[in-house]
XYZ file of C-alpha atoms in Angstrom:
268
model
C -63.349 -30.522 -10.415
C -60.628 -32.981 -11.341
C -57.427 -32.445 -13.296
C -59.123 -33.153 -16.624
C -61.862 -30.592 -15.974
C -59.326 -27.917 -14.932
C -57.339 -28.656 -18.075
C -60.387 -28.493 -20.333
C -61.579 -25.220 -18.806
C -58.128 -23.692 -19.286
C -57.813 -24.607 -22.924
C -61.360 -23.450 -23.647
C -60.342 -20.085 -22.192
C -56.952 -19.890 -23.932
C -58.511 -20.788 -27.287
C -60.976 -17.917 -26.923
C -58.303 -15.427 -25.751
C -55.174 -16.074 -27.830
C -54.202 -12.399 -27.511
C -53.975 -12.716 -23.726
C -52.624 -16.170 -22.981
C -48.890 -16.886 -23.143
C -46.958 -20.124 -22.530
C -45.929 -18.913 -19.093
C -49.587 -18.771 -18.008
C -50.158 -22.361 -19.058
C -46.964 -23.510 -17.335
C -47.818 -21.864 -14.009
C -51.434 -22.993 -14.034
C -50.609 -26.617 -14.775
C -47.876 -26.643 -12.148
C -50.477 -25.386 -9.675
C -52.827 -28.226 -10.708
C -49.980 -30.721 -10.320
C -49.071 -29.426 -6.843
C -52.701 -29.461 -5.712
C -53.009 -33.049 -6.920
C -49.865 -34.158 -5.045
C -51.241 -32.563 -1.890
C -54.451 -34.605 -2.157
C -56.544 -31.889 -3.781
C -56.428 -29.561 -0.782
C -58.736 -26.580 -1.120
C -56.010 -24.113 -0.090
C -52.346 -24.998 -0.533
C -48.904 -23.458 -0.455
C -47.415 -22.433 -3.774
C -43.751 -21.455 -3.101
C -42.463 -18.900 -5.590
C -38.887 -20.184 -5.761
C -40.084 -23.787 -6.257
C -42.443 -22.839 -9.077
C -39.859 -20.651 -10.840
C -37.191 -23.363 -10.630
C -39.541 -26.129 -11.801
C -40.762 -24.072 -14.756
C -37.432 -22.534 -15.732
C -38.659 -18.973 -15.160
C -35.713 -16.760 -14.228
C -37.391 -13.376 -13.932
C -39.535 -12.824 -10.851
C -41.529 -10.026 -12.488
C -42.446 -12.310 -15.401
C -43.610 -14.966 -12.952
C -45.616 -12.721 -10.661
C -47.341 -10.876 -13.548
C -48.445 -14.207 -15.069
C -49.704 -15.427 -11.664
C -51.640 -12.180 -11.180
C -53.216 -12.681 -14.621
C -54.401 -16.140 -13.591
C -55.976 -14.578 -10.499
C -57.628 -11.840 -12.588
C -58.978 -14.460 -15.027
C -60.405 -16.373 -12.023
C -58.427 -19.592 -12.474
C -56.545 -19.097 -9.214
C -57.664 -17.431 -5.970
C -55.156 -15.758 -3.709
C -55.772 -16.853 -0.139
C -52.578 -15.267 1.157
C -50.152 -13.333 -1.014
C -46.429 -13.686 -0.387
C -44.448 -10.600 0.555
C -41.530 -11.411 -1.776
C -40.103 -14.117 -4.027
C -38.674 -16.034 -1.088
C -41.966 -16.652 0.715
C -44.868 -18.845 -0.269
C -48.227 -17.850 -1.696
C -51.308 -19.626 -0.403
C -53.658 -20.201 -3.317
C -56.742 -22.175 -4.343
C -57.838 -23.461 -7.725
C -61.079 -21.960 -8.961
C -63.746 -23.668 -11.018
C -63.734 -21.420 -14.065
C -66.725 -21.461 -16.393
C -66.063 -18.181 -18.210
C -64.907 -19.783 -21.459
C -67.570 -21.319 -23.716
C -66.369 -24.837 -24.554
C -68.124 -25.151 -27.918
C -65.647 -22.961 -29.838
C -62.683 -25.249 -29.145
C -64.827 -28.357 -29.655
C -65.854 -27.092 -33.081
C -62.271 -26.194 -33.982
C -60.970 -29.609 -32.908
C -63.786 -31.355 -34.777
C -62.997 -29.345 -37.905
C -59.274 -30.128 -37.598
C -59.950 -33.850 -37.197
C -62.388 -33.818 -40.105
C -59.866 -32.046 -42.328
C -57.127 -34.483 -41.328
C -59.372 -37.466 -42.074
C -60.295 -35.899 -45.395
C -56.608 -35.454 -46.254
C -55.899 -39.076 -45.326
C -58.785 -40.267 -47.494
C -57.501 -38.164 -50.406
C -53.994 -39.499 -49.843
C -55.198 -43.113 -49.821
C -57.320 -42.430 -52.877
C -54.279 -40.962 -54.601
C -52.214 -44.079 -53.791
C -55.032 -46.331 -55.014
C -55.295 -44.249 -58.161
C -51.557 -44.622 -58.799
C -51.711 -48.387 -58.226
C -54.724 -48.708 -60.490
C -52.950 -46.655 -63.142
C -49.875 -48.900 -62.920
C -52.039 -52.014 -63.258
C -53.868 -50.435 -66.167
C -50.565 -49.565 -67.853
C -49.297 -53.104 -67.259
C -52.400 -54.627 -68.839
C -51.920 -52.363 -71.851
C -48.249 -53.412 -72.112
C -49.173 -57.095 -71.998
C -51.005 -56.646 -75.285
C -47.975 -55.139 -77.050
C -45.025 -56.782 -78.783
C -42.090 -56.855 -76.405
C -39.552 -55.234 -78.720
C -41.928 -52.350 -79.442
C -42.225 -51.367 -75.781
C -40.205 -48.321 -74.755
C -38.354 -48.467 -71.438
C -40.124 -45.274 -70.312
C -43.451 -47.144 -70.372
C -42.344 -49.739 -67.807
C -43.527 -49.368 -64.167
C -40.567 -48.806 -61.868
C -41.020 -52.094 -60.011
C -40.845 -54.004 -63.324
C -37.751 -52.307 -64.737
C -35.339 -54.958 -63.445
C -37.329 -57.758 -65.053
C -37.635 -55.780 -68.278
C -33.884 -55.171 -68.482
C -33.122 -58.889 -68.157
C -35.858 -59.907 -70.596
C -34.634 -57.358 -73.146
C -31.043 -58.526 -72.723
C -31.969 -62.175 -73.376
C -34.348 -61.306 -76.207
C -31.558 -59.463 -78.013
C -29.273 -62.452 -77.459
C -31.843 -64.888 -78.857
C -32.199 -62.698 -81.956
C -28.450 -62.584 -82.430
C -28.135 -66.365 -82.112
C -30.925 -66.911 -84.671
C -29.418 -64.460 -87.138
C -25.996 -66.116 -86.794
C -27.624 -69.388 -87.874
C -29.470 -67.678 -90.736
C -32.822 -68.627 -89.197
C -36.015 -66.523 -89.496
C -36.648 -64.155 -86.574
C -40.288 -63.201 -87.213
C -41.666 -65.187 -84.271
C -39.134 -63.654 -81.905
C -39.714 -60.154 -83.276
C -43.442 -60.470 -82.605
C -43.180 -62.062 -79.139
C -45.563 -60.486 -76.628
C -44.491 -58.370 -73.681
C -46.020 -60.697 -71.088
C -44.562 -63.836 -72.715
C -41.042 -62.402 -72.564
C -41.123 -60.726 -69.155
C -43.155 -63.131 -66.984
C -40.664 -66.054 -67.040
C -37.886 -63.692 -65.904
C -40.061 -62.350 -63.094
C -41.008 -65.849 -61.928
C -37.389 -67.016 -61.929
C -36.339 -64.098 -59.737
C -39.431 -63.980 -57.506
C -40.495 -67.600 -57.185
C -37.750 -69.974 -58.331
C -34.936 -68.563 -56.230
C -32.753 -67.696 -59.233
C -30.392 -64.798 -58.561
C -29.269 -62.154 -61.018
C -25.738 -63.594 -60.792
C -27.087 -66.942 -61.972
C -29.001 -65.286 -64.814
C -25.691 -63.767 -65.871
C -24.113 -67.246 -65.879
C -26.881 -68.473 -68.196
C -26.441 -65.424 -70.412
C -22.697 -65.984 -70.757
C -23.230 -69.636 -71.692
C -25.754 -68.697 -74.380
C -23.447 -65.963 -75.609
C -20.305 -68.117 -75.631
C -18.791 -70.623 -78.016
C -21.026 -73.509 -76.902
C -23.529 -74.054 -79.732
C -25.712 -76.727 -78.140
C -27.952 -74.439 -76.116
C -28.168 -71.685 -78.729
C -30.533 -73.698 -80.897
C -32.656 -74.849 -77.964
C -33.147 -71.787 -75.794
C -34.767 -69.110 -77.922
C -37.277 -67.662 -75.446
C -37.376 -66.685 -71.783
C -39.973 -69.433 -71.277
C -37.467 -72.048 -72.478
C -34.768 -70.304 -70.457
C -36.795 -70.811 -67.278
C -37.339 -74.450 -68.179
C -33.605 -75.102 -68.713
C -32.105 -72.684 -66.192
C -31.097 -75.453 -63.776
C -29.064 -77.256 -66.441
C -27.368 -74.056 -67.543
C -26.344 -73.199 -63.988
C -25.091 -76.727 -63.358
C -23.018 -76.552 -66.530
C -21.642 -73.170 -65.514
C -20.582 -74.613 -62.129
C -22.575 -71.958 -60.273
C -24.839 -74.023 -57.979
C -27.973 -72.353 -56.707
C -28.979 -72.303 -53.057
C -31.312 -75.273 -52.978
C -33.269 -74.064 -49.960
C -34.675 -71.060 -51.819
C -35.300 -72.757 -55.157
C -38.457 -74.087 -56.665
C -38.562 -77.894 -56.256
C -38.824 -78.438 -59.985
C -35.660 -76.417 -60.595
C -33.846 -78.231 -57.750
C -34.625 -81.552 -59.395
C -33.229 -80.365 -62.715
C -29.953 -79.254 -61.179
C -29.527 -82.430 -59.179
C -30.145 -84.435 -62.365
C -27.309 -82.703 -64.161
C -24.668 -82.542 -61.417
């Protein structure tokens, strides 16, 4: 037998006799396998008591010797020569033990693996279900008017975009009302039409939230020029480079969309 076969036989036995086997038995038996291996798999080999106790952290001699005697009784170890006390060495041999039927542990391990795989599949399915639900909710939102969407309906990963879109939409409404202009078109603007330009500016164009704030302050300030031009987030995305240039808050050109870079450079 090799180390793997000794190990397998032991765990087949311990699985079938949980009322008998303790950690100390496993520790002593595997130290015996290790020592036999280091000695070139000698049939009979010395197994010093003090060495084994020190290596395994066993302080009580009676605990050690009782566990070793159990291993002999269970036919995992054969005593060739028994030591007279804890200061002399036992001579032992490893025994090929076939008393434990291996199928019980094999079945238990197979069941455990199957259950774990089943849990993982359920977990993945649950994640997929959540993602599908979010996509489904998003598609439903895209069909609604932006100003009729409640914040609680927004997927968590879209909340930041929603907050900015809502902030600008309210500003556009205020600017229209101040000019006495009709607001029906803005009131009925779709969710996707309002939110997508904000998302693309932040995700794709390299626009930061600080720069969006600069644009917001310009559209909310005393300058009237832009208030009559920028009345949607789509137009905001189109003119964002000019607004930032006017606000003296240059964007990092390396991370910007080329089209936006060109607009800024044109207005510097």
